Structures are given as C-alpha cells and as structure tokens.
Amino acid sequence: MGASAMDAEVKTPEEYIAALPEPRRGEVRVLHDLIRREAPQLEPHMESSGLVGYGTYHYRYDSGREGDWFVVGLAGRRAHISLYVSASDGDRYLAETYRDRLPKADIGRSCVRIKRLADVDLATVAELVRAAAAAHPG
C-alpha cells in the first residue's frame, strides 16, 4: 500500500498509526503518546495532507491570507519520522532552536526528521512539544 493510498483511507490518528508498517508504527506510537502526555490540550486529528495534527491555531498574514493550522504534526514516512512544530520564539522556528540538542535529527525550519527514535533524546523532544504548546495557548 502506497502512502497516498493509506492517507486517503484513514480517518483517525489511531487508524493512521495502525496502518504504518513496523518498526515505524511503534516509533510513531511512542511519539504520539509523548505528545498526548506532554501537551494534552492539543487534540489529535487527521490533516488533509495525510499526517496527524495536534491542536489548531488561527493565523493571519499581513497580506490578508488567513487560516487554521496544527500546532504539532506527526508523520511516519518511509525514510524517517517527521515531527512538525508550528511555533517560533519570535526570531526563529522552535525546531531550529533545538538543533544542537537533537544532533542526530535533520532539522529544518519547522520540521524535525528522525531516522530512528533511538537517535534522539525523548526528554528533549518532550520539552520541544511543551514549548510549542505553550507558544499557542488555546
């Protein structure tokens, strides 16, 4: 089953996680449980892009464009797990500020890509999730 076929069929975060192959399923489950524990106010839901979103916030750009987006996102991809963190410290995306503390992760502006869960310190990931939730108080 290809990722796009799976994405079209799943309706809930639980179905999404259950449809992942092992060992990715177990790793994503650990992160899902960590996000639920560290930021229980961020309700999980499926995003149209085929990933699990946690919480929502409303954004409005100076251009007038506005919408709703997830605070934290989680996707189990073939090559890595993507943890999306839609929050900043005012100057930089929060994920970028954790680059030195998560050296084995590939960190972009708002995405932490993890090849294997054993490569990252889960206490540091938990701190990042708590910081993201605090940046977007519901």
N, C-alpha and C. Protein backbone atom coordinates (compact mmCIF):
# COMPACT_ATOMS: atom_id res chain seq x y z
N MET A 1 0.85 -1.18 0.00
CA MET A 1 0.00 0.00 0.00
C MET A 1 0.89 1.23 0.00
N GLY A 2 0.71 2.13 -0.94
CA GLY A 2 1.49 3.36 -1.01
C GLY A 2 1.02 4.35 0.03
N ALA A 3 1.83 5.33 0.34
CA ALA A 3 1.47 6.32 1.36
C ALA A 3 0.22 7.08 0.99
N SER A 4 0.07 7.44 -0.30
CA SER A 4 -1.11 8.22 -0.68
C SER A 4 -2.37 7.39 -0.55
N ALA A 5 -2.30 6.11 -0.86
CA ALA A 5 -3.47 5.24 -0.72
C ALA A 5 -3.84 5.12 0.76
N MET A 6 -2.81 4.97 1.61
CA MET A 6 -3.07 4.86 3.04
C MET A 6 -3.68 6.16 3.56
N ASP A 7 -3.13 7.29 3.13
CA ASP A 7 -3.61 8.58 3.61
C ASP A 7 -5.09 8.78 3.28
N ALA A 8 -5.52 8.30 2.12
CA ALA A 8 -6.90 8.50 1.69
C ALA A 8 -7.87 7.63 2.48
N GLU A 9 -7.38 6.53 3.03
CA GLU A 9 -8.26 5.58 3.69
C GLU A 9 -8.42 5.82 5.19
N VAL A 10 -7.44 6.38 5.84
CA VAL A 10 -7.51 6.53 7.29
C VAL A 10 -8.32 7.76 7.67
N LYS A 11 -9.09 7.61 8.73
CA LYS A 11 -9.97 8.69 9.17
C LYS A 11 -9.58 9.26 10.53
N THR A 12 -8.82 8.48 11.31
CA THR A 12 -8.46 8.91 12.66
C THR A 12 -6.95 8.72 12.88
N PRO A 13 -6.39 9.43 13.86
CA PRO A 13 -4.98 9.20 14.17
C PRO A 13 -4.68 7.74 14.52
N GLU A 14 -5.59 7.09 15.22
CA GLU A 14 -5.38 5.68 15.58
C GLU A 14 -5.29 4.80 14.34
N GLU A 15 -6.17 5.05 13.35
CA GLU A 15 -6.13 4.28 12.10
C GLU A 15 -4.83 4.56 11.35
N TYR A 16 -4.40 5.81 11.36
CA TYR A 16 -3.16 6.18 10.69
C TYR A 16 -1.98 5.40 11.28
N ILE A 17 -1.87 5.42 12.60
CA ILE A 17 -0.76 4.72 13.27
C ILE A 17 -0.84 3.22 13.01
N ALA A 18 -2.04 2.65 13.11
CA ALA A 18 -2.21 1.21 12.91
C ALA A 18 -1.84 0.77 11.50
N ALA A 19 -1.98 1.67 10.52
CA ALA A 19 -1.70 1.32 9.12
C ALA A 19 -0.21 1.39 8.78
N LEU A 20 0.60 1.95 9.67
CA LEU A 20 2.04 2.04 9.40
C LEU A 20 2.70 0.68 9.58
N PRO A 21 3.72 0.38 8.77
CA PRO A 21 4.46 -0.87 8.97
C PRO A 21 5.39 -0.75 10.18
N GLU A 22 5.71 -1.88 10.79
CA GLU A 22 6.73 -1.88 11.84
C GLU A 22 8.10 -1.80 11.19
N PRO A 23 9.11 -1.21 11.81
CA PRO A 23 9.09 -0.68 13.17
C PRO A 23 8.55 0.75 13.27
N ARG A 24 8.22 1.36 12.14
CA ARG A 24 7.76 2.75 12.15
C ARG A 24 6.51 2.91 13.02
N ARG A 25 5.59 1.95 12.97
CA ARG A 25 4.36 2.04 13.75
C ARG A 25 4.66 2.23 15.24
N GLY A 26 5.55 1.41 15.77
CA GLY A 26 5.88 1.50 17.19
C GLY A 26 6.55 2.82 17.55
N GLU A 27 7.41 3.31 16.66
CA GLU A 27 8.09 4.58 16.92
C GLU A 27 7.12 5.75 16.89
N VAL A 28 6.22 5.75 15.91
CA VAL A 28 5.22 6.82 15.82
C VAL A 28 4.28 6.75 17.02
N ARG A 29 3.95 5.54 17.46
CA ARG A 29 3.09 5.37 18.64
C ARG A 29 3.75 5.99 19.86
N VAL A 30 5.05 5.78 20.04
CA VAL A 30 5.77 6.37 21.17
C VAL A 30 5.68 7.89 21.12
N LEU A 31 5.90 8.47 19.94
CA LEU A 31 5.83 9.93 19.82
C LEU A 31 4.40 10.44 19.99
N HIS A 32 3.42 9.72 19.46
CA HIS A 32 2.02 10.10 19.65
C HIS A 32 1.69 10.14 21.15
N ASP A 33 2.08 9.09 21.85
CA ASP A 33 1.80 9.03 23.30
C ASP A 33 2.54 10.14 24.04
N LEU A 34 3.77 10.45 23.61
CA LEU A 34 4.55 11.53 24.23
C LEU A 34 3.83 12.88 24.03
N ILE A 35 3.36 13.14 22.82
CA ILE A 35 2.67 14.41 22.54
C ILE A 35 1.39 14.49 23.36
N ARG A 36 0.64 13.41 23.45
CA ARG A 36 -0.60 13.41 24.23
C ARG A 36 -0.32 13.65 25.72
N ARG A 37 0.77 13.08 26.21
CA ARG A 37 1.13 13.23 27.63
C ARG A 37 1.64 14.65 27.92
N GLU A 38 2.51 15.17 27.06
CA GLU A 38 3.17 16.45 27.31
C GLU A 38 2.31 17.66 26.94
N ALA A 39 1.36 17.47 26.04
CA ALA A 39 0.50 18.58 25.60
C ALA A 39 -0.93 18.07 25.42
N PRO A 40 -1.56 17.63 26.53
CA PRO A 40 -2.89 17.02 26.42
C PRO A 40 -3.96 17.96 25.86
N GLN A 41 -3.70 19.27 25.93
CA GLN A 41 -4.67 20.23 25.40
C GLN A 41 -4.68 20.25 23.87
N LEU A 42 -3.67 19.68 23.24
CA LEU A 42 -3.60 19.64 21.77
C LEU A 42 -4.30 18.38 21.27
N GLU A 43 -5.55 18.53 20.87
CA GLU A 43 -6.35 17.38 20.43
C GLU A 43 -5.83 16.83 19.10
N PRO A 44 -5.65 15.50 19.00
CA PRO A 44 -5.17 14.92 17.75
C PRO A 44 -6.29 14.84 16.71
N HIS A 45 -5.91 15.03 15.44
CA HIS A 45 -6.86 14.93 14.33
C HIS A 45 -6.07 14.64 13.05
N MET A 46 -6.74 14.14 12.05
CA MET A 46 -6.09 13.90 10.77
C MET A 46 -6.12 15.17 9.94
N GLU A 47 -5.01 15.51 9.34
CA GLU A 47 -4.89 16.64 8.43
C GLU A 47 -5.16 16.16 7.01
N SER A 48 -5.64 17.04 6.17
CA SER A 48 -5.89 16.68 4.76
C SER A 48 -4.61 16.27 4.05
N SER A 49 -3.47 16.71 4.55
CA SER A 49 -2.18 16.37 3.95
C SER A 49 -1.72 14.96 4.34
N GLY A 50 -2.52 14.24 5.14
CA GLY A 50 -2.19 12.87 5.47
C GLY A 50 -1.26 12.69 6.64
N LEU A 51 -1.27 13.62 7.58
CA LEU A 51 -0.49 13.46 8.79
C LEU A 51 -1.38 13.74 9.98
N VAL A 52 -0.89 13.38 11.16
CA VAL A 52 -1.64 13.63 12.38
C VAL A 52 -1.29 15.03 12.88
N GLY A 53 -2.30 15.86 13.07
CA GLY A 53 -2.11 17.18 13.64
C GLY A 53 -2.57 17.17 15.08
N TYR A 54 -1.94 18.00 15.88
CA TYR A 54 -2.30 18.13 17.30
C TYR A 54 -2.60 19.59 17.57
N GLY A 55 -3.82 19.87 18.00
CA GLY A 55 -4.22 21.24 18.27
C GLY A 55 -4.34 22.05 16.98
N THR A 56 -4.93 23.22 17.09
CA THR A 56 -5.02 24.13 15.95
C THR A 56 -4.84 25.56 16.45
N TYR A 57 -4.43 26.40 15.55
CA TYR A 57 -4.38 27.84 15.84
C TYR A 57 -4.73 28.57 14.56
N HIS A 58 -5.19 29.79 14.72
CA HIS A 58 -5.57 30.61 13.58
C HIS A 58 -4.42 31.56 13.26
N TYR A 59 -4.08 31.65 11.98
CA TYR A 59 -3.03 32.59 11.58
C TYR A 59 -3.60 33.62 10.61
N ARG A 60 -2.98 34.77 10.60
CA ARG A 60 -3.35 35.84 9.67
C ARG A 60 -2.07 36.57 9.28
N TYR A 61 -1.77 36.57 7.99
CA TYR A 61 -0.59 37.25 7.47
C TYR A 61 -0.93 38.70 7.15
N ASP A 62 0.10 39.54 7.06
CA ASP A 62 -0.09 40.94 6.67
C ASP A 62 -0.75 41.06 5.31
N SER A 63 -0.54 40.05 4.46
CA SER A 63 -1.12 40.06 3.11
C SER A 63 -2.64 39.89 3.14
N GLY A 64 -3.16 39.49 4.32
CA GLY A 64 -4.60 39.24 4.43
C GLY A 64 -4.95 37.76 4.40
N ARG A 65 -4.00 36.92 3.97
CA ARG A 65 -4.24 35.49 3.96
C ARG A 65 -4.36 35.00 5.40
N GLU A 66 -5.33 34.12 5.62
CA GLU A 66 -5.50 33.56 6.96
C GLU A 66 -6.05 32.15 6.88
N GLY A 67 -5.93 31.43 7.98
CA GLY A 67 -6.43 30.06 8.03
C GLY A 67 -6.14 29.43 9.37
N ASP A 68 -6.35 28.13 9.43
CA ASP A 68 -6.10 27.36 10.64
C ASP A 68 -5.03 26.32 10.33
N TRP A 69 -4.16 26.06 11.29
CA TRP A 69 -3.06 25.13 11.12
C TRP A 69 -2.85 24.37 12.41
N PHE A 70 -2.13 23.26 12.34
CA PHE A 70 -1.84 22.47 13.55
C PHE A 70 -0.67 23.08 14.32
N VAL A 71 -0.64 22.85 15.62
CA VAL A 71 0.46 23.31 16.46
C VAL A 71 1.64 22.34 16.32
N VAL A 72 1.36 21.05 16.40
CA VAL A 72 2.36 19.99 16.23
C VAL A 72 1.79 19.00 15.23
N GLY A 73 2.64 18.47 14.36
CA GLY A 73 2.23 17.46 13.40
C GLY A 73 3.18 16.28 13.46
N LEU A 74 2.67 15.10 13.09
CA LEU A 74 3.46 13.88 13.17
C LEU A 74 3.15 13.03 11.95
N ALA A 75 4.22 12.58 11.26
CA ALA A 75 4.05 11.72 10.09
C ALA A 75 5.12 10.63 10.09
N GLY A 76 4.69 9.41 9.86
CA GLY A 76 5.61 8.29 9.73
C GLY A 76 5.88 8.05 8.25
N ARG A 77 7.01 8.50 7.78
CA ARG A 77 7.40 8.33 6.38
C ARG A 77 8.29 7.10 6.25
N ARG A 78 8.53 6.70 5.02
CA ARG A 78 9.36 5.50 4.80
C ARG A 78 10.77 5.70 5.34
N ALA A 79 11.39 6.84 5.05
CA ALA A 79 12.79 7.06 5.42
C ALA A 79 12.98 7.68 6.80
N HIS A 80 11.93 8.30 7.34
CA HIS A 80 12.07 8.99 8.62
C HIS A 80 10.69 9.32 9.20
N ILE A 81 10.72 9.75 10.45
CA ILE A 81 9.53 10.29 11.11
C ILE A 81 9.67 11.81 11.03
N SER A 82 8.60 12.47 10.65
CA SER A 82 8.61 13.93 10.62
C SER A 82 7.78 14.46 11.79
N LEU A 83 8.40 15.31 12.58
CA LEU A 83 7.72 15.99 13.67
C LEU A 83 7.71 17.47 13.30
N TYR A 84 6.52 18.00 13.02
CA TYR A 84 6.38 19.39 12.61
C TYR A 84 6.00 20.23 13.83
N VAL A 85 6.69 21.35 14.02
CA VAL A 85 6.45 22.21 15.17
C VAL A 85 6.16 23.61 14.65
N SER A 86 4.89 24.01 14.68
CA SER A 86 4.45 25.29 14.14
C SER A 86 4.47 26.36 15.22
N ALA A 87 5.66 26.70 15.66
CA ALA A 87 5.80 27.72 16.71
C ALA A 87 7.17 28.35 16.57
N SER A 88 7.28 29.59 17.03
CA SER A 88 8.57 30.28 16.98
C SER A 88 8.85 30.91 18.33
N ASP A 89 10.11 31.33 18.49
CA ASP A 89 10.48 32.05 19.71
C ASP A 89 10.48 33.55 19.44
N GLY A 90 9.90 33.94 18.32
CA GLY A 90 9.87 35.35 17.93
C GLY A 90 10.83 35.63 16.78
N ASP A 91 12.00 34.98 16.82
CA ASP A 91 13.01 35.18 15.77
C ASP A 91 13.17 33.95 14.87
N ARG A 92 13.09 32.77 15.48
CA ARG A 92 13.31 31.52 14.74
C ARG A 92 12.21 30.52 15.10
N TYR A 93 12.03 29.56 14.18
CA TYR A 93 11.13 28.46 14.50
C TYR A 93 11.72 27.69 15.68
N LEU A 94 10.86 27.21 16.58
CA LEU A 94 11.34 26.48 17.75
C LEU A 94 12.19 25.28 17.38
N ALA A 95 11.79 24.55 16.34
CA ALA A 95 12.57 23.36 15.95
C ALA A 95 14.02 23.72 15.71
N GLU A 96 14.27 24.87 15.06
CA GLU A 96 15.64 25.29 14.78
C GLU A 96 16.45 25.52 16.05
N THR A 97 15.80 25.97 17.10
CA THR A 97 16.50 26.26 18.35
C THR A 97 16.94 24.99 19.07
N TYR A 98 16.44 23.83 18.64
CA TYR A 98 16.79 22.55 19.26
C TYR A 98 17.84 21.78 18.46
N ARG A 99 18.38 22.37 17.41
CA ARG A 99 19.33 21.68 16.53
C ARG A 99 20.51 21.11 17.32
N ASP A 100 21.09 21.88 18.23
CA ASP A 100 22.25 21.41 18.99
C ASP A 100 21.88 20.30 19.98
N ARG A 101 20.62 20.30 20.43
CA ARG A 101 20.20 19.32 21.44
C ARG A 101 19.67 18.03 20.81
N LEU A 102 19.43 18.06 19.49
CA LEU A 102 18.98 16.87 18.77
C LEU A 102 19.91 16.67 17.56
N PRO A 103 21.21 16.41 17.83
CA PRO A 103 22.20 16.42 16.76
C PRO A 103 22.02 15.34 15.70
N LYS A 104 21.39 14.23 16.01
CA LYS A 104 21.23 13.17 15.01
C LYS A 104 19.95 13.34 14.19
N ALA A 105 19.15 14.35 14.51
CA ALA A 105 17.95 14.63 13.73
C ALA A 105 18.30 15.62 12.64
N ASP A 106 17.57 15.55 11.54
CA ASP A 106 17.73 16.52 10.45
C ASP A 106 16.65 17.58 10.70
N ILE A 107 17.07 18.79 11.05
CA ILE A 107 16.12 19.82 11.45
C ILE A 107 16.08 20.93 10.42
N GLY A 108 14.89 21.17 9.90
CA GLY A 108 14.64 22.29 9.00
C GLY A 108 14.01 23.41 9.80
N ARG A 109 13.35 24.31 9.13
CA ARG A 109 12.77 25.46 9.84
C ARG A 109 11.76 25.01 10.90
N SER A 110 10.80 24.20 10.51
CA SER A 110 9.78 23.78 11.48
C SER A 110 9.60 22.27 11.50
N CYS A 111 10.55 21.53 10.96
CA CYS A 111 10.43 20.07 10.88
C CYS A 111 11.66 19.39 11.47
N VAL A 112 11.40 18.41 12.32
CA VAL A 112 12.45 17.56 12.89
C VAL A 112 12.28 16.19 12.24
N ARG A 113 13.26 15.79 11.41
CA ARG A 113 13.20 14.49 10.75
C ARG A 113 14.10 13.52 11.51
N ILE A 114 13.51 12.41 11.93
CA ILE A 114 14.19 11.43 12.77
C ILE A 114 14.24 10.10 12.03
N LYS A 115 15.45 9.59 11.79
CA LYS A 115 15.58 8.29 11.10
C LYS A 115 15.15 7.14 12.01
N ARG A 116 15.64 7.16 13.24
CA ARG A 116 15.29 6.14 14.23
C ARG A 116 15.05 6.84 15.55
N LEU A 117 14.05 6.40 16.27
CA LEU A 117 13.71 7.04 17.54
C LEU A 117 14.88 6.98 18.53
N ALA A 118 15.68 5.92 18.44
CA ALA A 118 16.83 5.77 19.34
C ALA A 118 17.87 6.88 19.11
N ASP A 119 17.76 7.61 17.99
CA ASP A 119 18.72 8.68 17.68
C ASP A 119 18.48 9.97 18.45
N VAL A 120 17.32 10.09 19.10
CA VAL A 120 17.00 11.35 19.78
C VAL A 120 16.70 11.12 21.26
N ASP A 121 16.94 12.15 22.04
CA ASP A 121 16.62 12.13 23.47
C ASP A 121 15.15 12.50 23.62
N LEU A 122 14.34 11.56 24.07
CA LEU A 122 12.90 11.79 24.17
C LEU A 122 12.55 12.89 25.17
N ALA A 123 13.38 13.09 26.19
CA ALA A 123 13.12 14.18 27.14
C ALA A 123 13.25 15.53 26.43
N THR A 124 14.18 15.63 25.50
CA THR A 124 14.35 16.87 24.73
C THR A 124 13.18 17.06 23.78
N VAL A 125 12.74 15.99 23.14
CA VAL A 125 11.56 16.07 22.26
C VAL A 125 10.34 16.49 23.07
N ALA A 126 10.19 15.95 24.27
CA ALA A 126 9.06 16.32 25.14
C ALA A 126 9.11 17.81 25.48
N GLU A 127 10.31 18.32 25.74
CA GLU A 127 10.46 19.74 26.05
C GLU A 127 10.06 20.60 24.84
N LEU A 128 10.43 20.18 23.64
CA LEU A 128 10.07 20.89 22.42
C LEU A 128 8.55 20.91 22.23
N VAL A 129 7.90 19.79 22.48
CA VAL A 129 6.44 19.70 22.36
C VAL A 129 5.77 20.62 23.38
N ARG A 130 6.25 20.62 24.61
CA ARG A 130 5.68 21.51 25.64
C ARG A 130 5.86 22.98 25.25
N ALA A 131 7.03 23.31 24.71
CA ALA A 131 7.29 24.71 24.29
C ALA A 131 6.37 25.11 23.15
N ALA A 132 6.11 24.21 22.21
CA ALA A 132 5.21 24.51 21.09
C ALA A 132 3.79 24.75 21.61
N ALA A 133 3.35 23.90 22.53
CA ALA A 133 2.00 24.07 23.10
C ALA A 133 1.89 25.38 23.86
N ALA A 134 2.95 25.76 24.58
CA ALA A 134 2.93 27.00 25.34
C ALA A 134 2.91 28.23 24.43
N ALA A 135 3.50 28.09 23.24
CA ALA A 135 3.54 29.20 22.29
C ALA A 135 2.18 29.47 21.65
N HIS A 136 1.30 28.48 21.70
CA HIS A 136 -0.05 28.60 21.13
C HIS A 136 -1.09 28.23 22.18
N PRO A 137 -1.19 29.00 23.26
CA PRO A 137 -2.20 28.65 24.27
C PRO A 137 -3.59 28.72 23.67
N GLY A 138 -4.34 27.64 23.86
CA GLY A 138 -5.67 27.53 23.26
C GLY A 138 -6.58 28.55 23.79
